[in-house]
XYZ file of C-alpha atoms in Angstrom:
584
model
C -23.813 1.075 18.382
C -21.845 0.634 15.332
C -18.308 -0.199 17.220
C -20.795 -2.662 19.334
C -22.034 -4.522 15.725
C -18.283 -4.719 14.694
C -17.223 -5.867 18.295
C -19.886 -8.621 18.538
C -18.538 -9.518 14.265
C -15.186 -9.855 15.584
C -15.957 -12.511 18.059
C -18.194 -14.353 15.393
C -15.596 -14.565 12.587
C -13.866 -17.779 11.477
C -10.440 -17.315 8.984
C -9.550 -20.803 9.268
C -11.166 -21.738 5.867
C -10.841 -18.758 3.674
C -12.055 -18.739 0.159
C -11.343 -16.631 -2.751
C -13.279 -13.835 -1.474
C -11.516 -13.075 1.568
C -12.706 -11.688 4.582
C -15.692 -10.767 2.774
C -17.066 -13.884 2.878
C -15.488 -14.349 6.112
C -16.634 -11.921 8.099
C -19.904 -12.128 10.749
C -22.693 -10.397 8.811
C -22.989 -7.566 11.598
C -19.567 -6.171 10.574
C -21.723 -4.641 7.421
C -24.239 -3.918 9.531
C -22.045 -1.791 11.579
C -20.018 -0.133 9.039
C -23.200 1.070 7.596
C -25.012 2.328 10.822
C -21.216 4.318 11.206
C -21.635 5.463 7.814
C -25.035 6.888 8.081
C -24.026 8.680 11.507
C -21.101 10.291 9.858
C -23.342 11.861 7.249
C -25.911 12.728 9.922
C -22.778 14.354 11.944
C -21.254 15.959 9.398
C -24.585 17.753 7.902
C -25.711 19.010 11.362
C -24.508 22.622 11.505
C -24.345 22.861 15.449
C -22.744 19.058 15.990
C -19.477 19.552 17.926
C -16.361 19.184 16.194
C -15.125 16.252 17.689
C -18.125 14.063 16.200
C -16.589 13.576 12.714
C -13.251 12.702 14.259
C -14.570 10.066 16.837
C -16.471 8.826 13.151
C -13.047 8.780 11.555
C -11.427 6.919 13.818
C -13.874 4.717 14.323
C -13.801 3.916 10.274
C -10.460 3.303 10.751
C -10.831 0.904 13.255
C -13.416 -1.409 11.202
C -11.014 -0.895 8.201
C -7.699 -1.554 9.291
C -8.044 -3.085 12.889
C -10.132 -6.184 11.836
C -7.589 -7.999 10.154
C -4.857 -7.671 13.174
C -8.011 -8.868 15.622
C -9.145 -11.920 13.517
C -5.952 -13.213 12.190
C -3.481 -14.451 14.407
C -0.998 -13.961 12.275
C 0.434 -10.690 10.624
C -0.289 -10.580 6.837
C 1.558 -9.817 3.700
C 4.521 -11.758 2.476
C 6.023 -8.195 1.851
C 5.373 -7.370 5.898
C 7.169 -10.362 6.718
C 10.326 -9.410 3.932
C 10.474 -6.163 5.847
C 10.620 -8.110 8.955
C 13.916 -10.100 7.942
C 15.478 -6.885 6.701
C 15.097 -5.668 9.997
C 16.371 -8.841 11.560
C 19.057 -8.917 9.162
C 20.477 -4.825 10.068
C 20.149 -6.204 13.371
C 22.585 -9.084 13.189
C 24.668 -7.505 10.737
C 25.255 -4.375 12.854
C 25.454 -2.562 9.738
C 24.728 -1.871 6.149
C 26.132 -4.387 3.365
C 26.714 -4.211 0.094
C 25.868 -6.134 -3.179
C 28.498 -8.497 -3.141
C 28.075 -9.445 0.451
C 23.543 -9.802 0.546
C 23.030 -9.851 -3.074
C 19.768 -7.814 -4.610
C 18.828 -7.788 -1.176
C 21.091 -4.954 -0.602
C 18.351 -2.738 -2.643
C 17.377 -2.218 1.356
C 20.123 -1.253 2.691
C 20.649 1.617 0.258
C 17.006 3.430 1.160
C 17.935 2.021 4.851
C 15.719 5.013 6.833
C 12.525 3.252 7.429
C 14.520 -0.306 8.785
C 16.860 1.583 10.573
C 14.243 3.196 12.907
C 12.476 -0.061 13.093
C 16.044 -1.638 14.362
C 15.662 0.932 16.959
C 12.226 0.612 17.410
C 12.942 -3.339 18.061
C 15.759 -2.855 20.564
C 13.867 0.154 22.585
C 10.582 -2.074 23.377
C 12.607 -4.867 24.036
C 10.500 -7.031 21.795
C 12.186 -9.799 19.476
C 11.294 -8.644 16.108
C 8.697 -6.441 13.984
C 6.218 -8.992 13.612
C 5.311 -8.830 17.461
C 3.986 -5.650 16.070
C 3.869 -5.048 12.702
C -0.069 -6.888 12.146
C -0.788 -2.938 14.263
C 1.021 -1.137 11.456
C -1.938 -0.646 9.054
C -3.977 1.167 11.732
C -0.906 2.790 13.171
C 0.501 4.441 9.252
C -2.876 5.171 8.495
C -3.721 7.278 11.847
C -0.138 9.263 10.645
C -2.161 10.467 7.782
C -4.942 12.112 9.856
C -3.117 15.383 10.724
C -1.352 16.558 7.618
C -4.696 15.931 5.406
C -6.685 17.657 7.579
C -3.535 20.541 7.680
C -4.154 20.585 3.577
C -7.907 20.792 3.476
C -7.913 23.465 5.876
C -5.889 25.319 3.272
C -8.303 25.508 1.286
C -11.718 25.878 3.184
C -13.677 26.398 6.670
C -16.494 24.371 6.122
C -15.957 21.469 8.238
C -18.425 19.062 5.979
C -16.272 19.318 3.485
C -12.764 18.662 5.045
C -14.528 15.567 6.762
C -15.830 13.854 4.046
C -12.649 14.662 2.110
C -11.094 12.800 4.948
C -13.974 9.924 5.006
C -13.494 9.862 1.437
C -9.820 9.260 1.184
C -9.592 6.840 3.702
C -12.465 4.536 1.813
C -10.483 5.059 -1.369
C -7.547 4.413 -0.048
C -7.664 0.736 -1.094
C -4.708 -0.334 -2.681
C -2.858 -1.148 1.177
C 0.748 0.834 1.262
C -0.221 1.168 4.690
C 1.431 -1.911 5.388
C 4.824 -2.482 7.335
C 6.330 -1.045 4.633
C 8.657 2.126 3.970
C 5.963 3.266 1.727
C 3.357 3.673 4.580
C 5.899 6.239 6.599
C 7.324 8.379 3.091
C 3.888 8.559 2.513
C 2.995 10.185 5.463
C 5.742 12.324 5.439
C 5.038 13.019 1.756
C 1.738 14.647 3.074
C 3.457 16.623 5.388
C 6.040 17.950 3.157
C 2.857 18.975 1.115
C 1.425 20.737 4.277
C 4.125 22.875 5.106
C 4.697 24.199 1.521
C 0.567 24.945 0.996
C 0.392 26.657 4.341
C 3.774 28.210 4.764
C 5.283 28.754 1.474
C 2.231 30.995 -0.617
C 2.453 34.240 -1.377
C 5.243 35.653 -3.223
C 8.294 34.597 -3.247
C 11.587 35.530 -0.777
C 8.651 36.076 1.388
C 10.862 35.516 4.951
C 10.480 32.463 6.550
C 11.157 30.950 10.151
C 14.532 28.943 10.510
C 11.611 26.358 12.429
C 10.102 25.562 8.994
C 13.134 25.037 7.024
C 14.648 22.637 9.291
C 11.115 20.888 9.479
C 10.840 20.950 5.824
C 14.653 20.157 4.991
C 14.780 17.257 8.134
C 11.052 15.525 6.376
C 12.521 15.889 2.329
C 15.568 13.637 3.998
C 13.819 11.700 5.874
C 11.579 10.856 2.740
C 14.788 10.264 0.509
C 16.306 7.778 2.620
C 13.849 5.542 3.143
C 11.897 5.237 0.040
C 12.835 5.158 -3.854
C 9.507 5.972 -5.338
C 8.558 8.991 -3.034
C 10.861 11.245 -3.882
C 10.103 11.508 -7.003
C 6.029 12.067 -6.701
C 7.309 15.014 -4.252
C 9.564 16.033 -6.599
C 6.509 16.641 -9.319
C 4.334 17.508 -6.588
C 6.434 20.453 -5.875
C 6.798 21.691 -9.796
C 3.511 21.728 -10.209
C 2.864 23.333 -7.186
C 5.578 26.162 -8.595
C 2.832 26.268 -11.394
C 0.322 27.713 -9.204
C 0.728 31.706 -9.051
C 0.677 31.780 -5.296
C 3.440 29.228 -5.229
C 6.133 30.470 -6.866
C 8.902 30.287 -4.219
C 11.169 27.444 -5.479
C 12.926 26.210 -2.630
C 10.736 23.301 -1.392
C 10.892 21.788 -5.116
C 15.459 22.824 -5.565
C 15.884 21.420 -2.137
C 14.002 18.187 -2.934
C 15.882 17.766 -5.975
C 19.215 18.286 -4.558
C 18.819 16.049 -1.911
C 17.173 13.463 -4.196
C 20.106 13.259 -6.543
C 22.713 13.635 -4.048
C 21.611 10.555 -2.779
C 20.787 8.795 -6.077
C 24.610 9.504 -6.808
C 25.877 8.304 -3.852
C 24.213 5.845 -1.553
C 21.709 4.613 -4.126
C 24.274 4.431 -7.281
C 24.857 0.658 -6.976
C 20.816 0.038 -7.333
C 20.090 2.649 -9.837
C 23.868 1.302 -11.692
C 22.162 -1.857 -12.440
C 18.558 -1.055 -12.884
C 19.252 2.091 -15.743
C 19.124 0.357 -18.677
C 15.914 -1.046 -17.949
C 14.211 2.328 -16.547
C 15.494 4.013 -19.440
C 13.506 1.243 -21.731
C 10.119 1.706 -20.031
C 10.001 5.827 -20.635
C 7.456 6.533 -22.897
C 6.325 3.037 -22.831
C 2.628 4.010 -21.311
C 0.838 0.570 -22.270
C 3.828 -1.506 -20.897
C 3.761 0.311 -17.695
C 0.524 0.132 -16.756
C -0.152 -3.645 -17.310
C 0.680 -6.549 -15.292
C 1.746 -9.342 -17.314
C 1.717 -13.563 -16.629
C 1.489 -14.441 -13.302
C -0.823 -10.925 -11.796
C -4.201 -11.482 -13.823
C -6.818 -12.322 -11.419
C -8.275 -15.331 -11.902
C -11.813 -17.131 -10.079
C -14.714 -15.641 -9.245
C -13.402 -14.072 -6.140
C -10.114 -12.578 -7.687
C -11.891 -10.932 -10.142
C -14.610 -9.372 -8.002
C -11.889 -8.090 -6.081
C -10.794 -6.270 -8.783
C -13.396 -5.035 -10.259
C -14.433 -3.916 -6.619
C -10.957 -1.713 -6.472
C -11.832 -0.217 -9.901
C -15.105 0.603 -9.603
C -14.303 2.533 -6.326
C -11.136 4.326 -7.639
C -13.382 5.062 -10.494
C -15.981 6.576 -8.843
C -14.272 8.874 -6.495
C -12.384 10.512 -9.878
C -15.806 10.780 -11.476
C -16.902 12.202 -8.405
C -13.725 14.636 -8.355
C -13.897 15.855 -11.397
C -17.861 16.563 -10.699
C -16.916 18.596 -7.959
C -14.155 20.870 -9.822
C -16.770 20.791 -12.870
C -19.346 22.221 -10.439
C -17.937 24.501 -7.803
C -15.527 27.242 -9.827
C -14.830 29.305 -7.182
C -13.192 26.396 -5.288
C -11.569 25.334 -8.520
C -9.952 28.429 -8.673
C -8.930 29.062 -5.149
C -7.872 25.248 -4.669
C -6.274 25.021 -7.955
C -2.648 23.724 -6.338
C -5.044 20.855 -4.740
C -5.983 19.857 -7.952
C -2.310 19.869 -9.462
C -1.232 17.566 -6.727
C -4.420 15.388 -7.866
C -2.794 15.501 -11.368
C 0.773 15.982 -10.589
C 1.480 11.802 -10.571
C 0.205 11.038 -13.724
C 3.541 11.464 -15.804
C 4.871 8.887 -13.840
C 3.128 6.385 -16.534
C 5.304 7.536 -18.949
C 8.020 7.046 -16.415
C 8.458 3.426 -15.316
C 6.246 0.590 -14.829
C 7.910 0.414 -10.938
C 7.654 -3.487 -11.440
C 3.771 -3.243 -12.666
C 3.032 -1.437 -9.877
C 2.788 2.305 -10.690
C -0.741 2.501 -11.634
C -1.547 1.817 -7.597
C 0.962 4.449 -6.513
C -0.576 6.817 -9.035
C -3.849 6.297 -7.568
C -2.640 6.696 -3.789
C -0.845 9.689 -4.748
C -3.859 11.343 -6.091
C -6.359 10.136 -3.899
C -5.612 12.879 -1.426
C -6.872 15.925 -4.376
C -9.187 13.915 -5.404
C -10.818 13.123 -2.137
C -11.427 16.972 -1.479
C -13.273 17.741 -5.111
C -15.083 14.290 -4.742
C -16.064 15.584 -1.198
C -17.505 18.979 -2.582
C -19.186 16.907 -5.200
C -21.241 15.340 -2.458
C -21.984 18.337 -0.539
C -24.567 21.215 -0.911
C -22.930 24.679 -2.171
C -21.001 26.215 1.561
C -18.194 27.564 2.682
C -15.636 26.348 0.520
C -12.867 28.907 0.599
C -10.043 29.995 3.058
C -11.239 32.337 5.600
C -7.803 34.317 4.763
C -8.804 34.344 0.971
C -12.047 35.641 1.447
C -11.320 38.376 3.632
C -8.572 39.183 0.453
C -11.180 39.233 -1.798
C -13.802 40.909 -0.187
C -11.787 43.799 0.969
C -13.131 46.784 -0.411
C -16.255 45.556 -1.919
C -19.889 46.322 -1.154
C -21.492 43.234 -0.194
C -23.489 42.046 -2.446
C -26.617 39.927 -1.341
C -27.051 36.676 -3.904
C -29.925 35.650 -4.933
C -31.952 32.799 -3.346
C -31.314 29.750 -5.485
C -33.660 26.963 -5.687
C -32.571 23.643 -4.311
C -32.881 21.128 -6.851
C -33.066 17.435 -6.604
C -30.109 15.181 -7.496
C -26.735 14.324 -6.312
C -25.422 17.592 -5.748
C -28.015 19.098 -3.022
C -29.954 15.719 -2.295
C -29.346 13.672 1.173
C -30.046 10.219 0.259
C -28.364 9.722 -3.101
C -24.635 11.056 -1.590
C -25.790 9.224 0.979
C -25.779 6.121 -0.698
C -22.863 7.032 -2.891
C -20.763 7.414 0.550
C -22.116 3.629 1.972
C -21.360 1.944 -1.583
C -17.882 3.447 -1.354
C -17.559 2.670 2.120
C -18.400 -0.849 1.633
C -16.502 -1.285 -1.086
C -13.481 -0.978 0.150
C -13.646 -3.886 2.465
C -13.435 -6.221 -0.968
C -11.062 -4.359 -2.647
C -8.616 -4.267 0.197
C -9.147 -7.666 2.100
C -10.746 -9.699 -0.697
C -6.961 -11.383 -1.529
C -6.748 -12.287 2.146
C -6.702 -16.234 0.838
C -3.520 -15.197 -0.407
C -2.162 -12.667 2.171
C -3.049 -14.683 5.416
C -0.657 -17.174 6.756
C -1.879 -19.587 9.635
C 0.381 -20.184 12.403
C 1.211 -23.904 10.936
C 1.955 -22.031 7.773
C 4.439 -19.929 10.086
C 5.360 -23.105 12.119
C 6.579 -24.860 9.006
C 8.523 -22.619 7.615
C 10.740 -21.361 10.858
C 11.375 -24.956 11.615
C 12.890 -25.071 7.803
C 15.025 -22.079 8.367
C 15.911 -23.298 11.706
C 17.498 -26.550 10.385
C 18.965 -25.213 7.339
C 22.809 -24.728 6.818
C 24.621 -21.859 6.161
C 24.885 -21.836 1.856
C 21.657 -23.839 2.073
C 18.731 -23.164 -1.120
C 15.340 -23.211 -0.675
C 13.400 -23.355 -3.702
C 9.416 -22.792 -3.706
C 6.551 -22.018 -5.980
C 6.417 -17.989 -5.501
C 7.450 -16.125 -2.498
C 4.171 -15.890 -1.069
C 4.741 -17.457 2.476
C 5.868 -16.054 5.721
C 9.618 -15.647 6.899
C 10.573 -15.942 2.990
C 14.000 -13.531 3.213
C 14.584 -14.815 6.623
C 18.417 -15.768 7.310
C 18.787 -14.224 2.999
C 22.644 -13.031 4.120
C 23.449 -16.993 4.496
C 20.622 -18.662 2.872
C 19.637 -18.392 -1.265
C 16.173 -18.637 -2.687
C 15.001 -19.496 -6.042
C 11.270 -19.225 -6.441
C 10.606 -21.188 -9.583
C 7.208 -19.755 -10.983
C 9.194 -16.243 -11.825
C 11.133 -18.145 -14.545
C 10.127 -17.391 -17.818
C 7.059 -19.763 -19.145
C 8.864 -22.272 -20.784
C 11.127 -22.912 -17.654
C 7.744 -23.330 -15.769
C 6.046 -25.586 -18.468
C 8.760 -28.001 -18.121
C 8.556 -28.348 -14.250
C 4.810 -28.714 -14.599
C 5.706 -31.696 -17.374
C 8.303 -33.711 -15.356
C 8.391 -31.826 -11.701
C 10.779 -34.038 -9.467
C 13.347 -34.628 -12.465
C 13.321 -30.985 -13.747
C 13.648 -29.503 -10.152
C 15.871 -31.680 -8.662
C 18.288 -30.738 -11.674
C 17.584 -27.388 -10.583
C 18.446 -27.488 -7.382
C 21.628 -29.905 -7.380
C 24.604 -27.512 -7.721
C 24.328 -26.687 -3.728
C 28.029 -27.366 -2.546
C 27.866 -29.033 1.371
C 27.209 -28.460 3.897
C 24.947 -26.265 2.483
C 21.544 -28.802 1.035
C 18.782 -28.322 -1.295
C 15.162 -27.699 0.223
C 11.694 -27.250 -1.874
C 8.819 -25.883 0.293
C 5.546 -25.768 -1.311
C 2.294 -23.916 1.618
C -1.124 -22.997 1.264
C -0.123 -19.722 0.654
C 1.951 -20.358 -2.762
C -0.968 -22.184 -3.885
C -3.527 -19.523 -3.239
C -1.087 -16.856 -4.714
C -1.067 -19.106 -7.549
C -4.035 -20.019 -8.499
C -5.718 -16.294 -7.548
C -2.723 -14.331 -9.563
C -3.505 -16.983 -12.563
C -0.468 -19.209 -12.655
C -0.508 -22.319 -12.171
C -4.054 -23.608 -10.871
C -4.250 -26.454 -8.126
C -4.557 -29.283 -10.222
C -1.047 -28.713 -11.557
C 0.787 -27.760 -7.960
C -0.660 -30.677 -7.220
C 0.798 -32.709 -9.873
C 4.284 -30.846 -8.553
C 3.709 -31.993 -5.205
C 2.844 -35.714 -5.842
C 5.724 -35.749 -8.580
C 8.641 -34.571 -6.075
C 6.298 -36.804 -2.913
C 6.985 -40.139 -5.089
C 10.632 -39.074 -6.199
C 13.222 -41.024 -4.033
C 15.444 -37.736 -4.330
C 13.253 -35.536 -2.541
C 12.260 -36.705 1.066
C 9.923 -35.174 3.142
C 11.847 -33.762 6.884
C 8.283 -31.354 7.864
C 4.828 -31.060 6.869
C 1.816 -30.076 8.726
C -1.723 -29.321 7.571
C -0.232 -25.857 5.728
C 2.050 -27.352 3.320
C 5.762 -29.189 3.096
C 9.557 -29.452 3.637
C 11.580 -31.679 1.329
C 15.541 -32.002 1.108
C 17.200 -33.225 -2.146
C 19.176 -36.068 -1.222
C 22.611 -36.265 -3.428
C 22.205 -38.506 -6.389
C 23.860 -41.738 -7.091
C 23.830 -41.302 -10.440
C 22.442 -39.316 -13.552
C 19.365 -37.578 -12.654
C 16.323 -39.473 -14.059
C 15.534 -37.050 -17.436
C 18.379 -34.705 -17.152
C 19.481 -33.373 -20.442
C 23.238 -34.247 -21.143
């Protein structure tokens, strides 16, 4: 019934005039009426103690498929400027035939140092026979998140048999799981393969140590750990803490999982990776210790509107709760405290990285998805009546020897911990909230097809050497052709730069953009999509783009060769003289 509600939303649901709260606004009302009724039957499901297995999977999956498979069945477009960068790094490996260097792609060549993840999408590309990612990639949140499935369920079942628990853990994690790295990204795959990593080395690697192990499991674990390193620059090092503080636990104290990931990580750090990390030392090495500069986000990220900021608040209130609701759970169950303690030092293991780096004022999202899988499982138990919550194999340990004992009857009392309703109602408010916190910036991460239209016919017609100059790089196809073709995206100048353009736009840009030698030219590109980023991300608000755009519209420097109803393609023509308010 609930897959029928979200069907019959689907067909109801017009994106062709977003507003600032997304697909929330969006959406047919009986999308929330489904995702509830699916929400109540997974806690009826998962309570029932004779309900077959397979019920809280087929509830799973079906959460999955209102979270992540809406967007890719109501837009008709893939999302994500960032999905559509990864898209032209696969394009470019493609044309290229091979990895370049700094001097030949510029910064761009970040990419083809951590190549693993584009690579395999090159592959990918060339074994369906398709023309690029994006006749796919709108699939890849469903697909990246359906990876997870297996090695979180391997990890709960670590540490218990009760199958409520290891459910709702799983429910849990993916309504939490907000912050959307499960993109076309090579975040979404290390992250799976993080999990796995984790999986092998909690179910393979306890006990004590030089305890033998298959040659099957150290080629699985050594093939993931360099699988991991090659395609992502972040990963690594969350394993690589993962794993220490995993040595930390007493029935973890074999070593080899955490000396093999380091090896590997700085062997290719100090090879492959040197050029990157070369460049970008001096400024890592200024953000250690610097907590409060890494965790804040600085001009041009501070949500701004009604709808940006409910977003926000939407994502912190539900990252919020589910730690509350963790550290309930290890407050109130000590005997799974204890038994699951190297759960709950992966929960804590990614919190150094504040002191770390600020991972361009990102880290305090990849903190959270790092721990959400820990805290999932003690935010689980927090929601669940007293049950099975160990390891068959570590009770039979225990219990070996000893009389049984019978306990006591306890009295059931009334509240969150043995209630129905209120977890009830704290698993719905979580479950709806993460349809605002994760598609409530689709004004911003939504490009129509004219929006896509307009800016392949620019790239189309634009020379080898050419510039294109916009607001931000929030539009579709933004790296594409970036081995022959620079960009310059003028709002990431610093604010003086940007209070000048917004004071005299056409003379102050065109002076920008005028040392492009032929046959290269000079394009500026302003969409619907810059301006949403814009004004949402609290930069410059519409009033002024639109001063920018009427300023270079009445400029006989700049004239117009594309526009359609998402936005428009000027070229600077060559001057015949000094450029009206140029500084000499």
């Amino acid at each position: 019934m609930a897959l029928a509600l979200w069907t019959y939303a689907l067909g109801r649901t017009d994106v062709s005039q977003l507003d600032d709260f997304g697909l929330v606004s969006a959406v047919h009302p009986a999308f929330w009426a489904g995702l509830a009724l699916l929400t109540g039957g997974f806690w009826s499901t998962v309570r029932a103690p004779h309900r077959a297995q397979g019920w809280p999977a087929a509830y799973v999956v079906g959460l999955l498929l209102m979270e992540r498979a809406t967007q890719a069945l109501v837009y008709p477009t893939p999302l994500y400027a960032w999905a559509w960068k990864h898209d032209a790094v696969v394009g470019h490996l493609l044309t290229a035939g091979g990895l370049q260097s700094e001097a030949e792609i510029g910064d761009m060549s970040v990419y083809d140092q951590w190549p693993g993840f584009f690579a395999a999408q090159a592959a990918l590309v060339r074994l369906l026979g398709v023309d690029n990612t994006a006749m796919y990639m709108a699939w890849w949140p469903l697909v990246s998140s359906l990876m997870l499935l297996l090695p979180l369920l391997l990890i709960y079942r670590t540490f218990t048999t009760d199958r409520r628990l290891i459910w709702t853990a799983v429910w849990l994690f993916y309504a939490a799981n907000w912050v959307g790295q499960d993109y076309f990204s090579p975040q979404s795959v290390a992250f799976a393969l993080h999990l796995g990593v984790l999986a092998v080395v909690l179910r393979r690697y306890g006990g004590r140590p030089g305890r033998p192990r298959t040659a099957v499991w150290t080629v699985l674990l050594t093939a993931l750990l360099t699988t991991i390193v090659v395609t992502h620059q972040l990963t690594p090092g969350m394993l690589v803490v993962s794993l220490l503080a995993l040595c930390l636990a007493r029935r973890y104290r074999d070593w080899a999982p955490a000396a093999t990931a380091v090896v590997l990580f700085l062997a290719w750090c100090l090879t492959a990776a040197l050029p990157f990390l070369s460049a970008a030392m001096p400024d890592m090495i200024r953000s250690i210790g610097d907590i409060g500069g890494n965790v804040e986000t600085g001009y041009g990220a501070t949500p701004t509107g009604t709808g940006a900021i409910a977003t926000s608040w939407a994502a912190r209130l539900l990252s919020g709760s589910v730690l509350l609701l963790a550290a309930l759970g290890v407050l109130r169950r000590p005997v799974l405290r204890r038994r699951a303690l190297p759960l709950l030092l992966i929960a804590a293991a990614p919190l150094p990285m504040f002191v770390a780096s600020s991972y361009g004022s990102e880290m305090i999202f990849r903190v959270l998805m790092f721990m959400l899988p820990g805290a999932a499982f003690f935010a689980g138990a927090a929601l669940l009546p007293r049950g099975r919550t160990l390891s068959a194999g570590l009770t039979a340990r225990e219990t070996a020897g000893r009389p049984a004992v019978p306990h006591p009857l306890r009295p059931r009392l009334p509240g969150l911990a043995y209630g129905v309703w209120v977890p009830l109602l704290a698993l719905l408010a979580g479950t709806l909230a993460f349809v605002p916190a994760y598609s409530g910036k689709d004004r911003i991460n939504y490009f129509p097809p004219a929006e896509v239209a307009l800016v392949r016919d620019l790239f189309d017609r634009a020379p080898a050497g050419s510039l294109v100059v916009a607001a931000n790089r929030n539009y579709p196809l933004a790296y594409e052709a970036y081995g022959s073709v620079d960009h310059y995206w003028f709002l990431e100048d610093g604010r003086d730069h940007v209070d000048r353009i917004v004071r005299s736009p056409a003379a102050t840009l065109a002076r920008d953009m005028s040392a492009v030698e032929p046959p290269g030219r000079a394009y500026l590109l302003i969409t619907r999509g810059q301006v949403a980023d814009s004004e949402m991300n609290g930069r410059l608000d519409g009033a002024q783009l639109e001063r920018v755009r009427r300023s270079v519209a009445a400029s006989p420097r700049f004239r117009p060769v594309a526009e359609n109803s998402a936005g428009t393609v000027w070229v600077l023509e060559p001057a015949a003289g000094p450029v009206e308010g140029a500084s000499r």
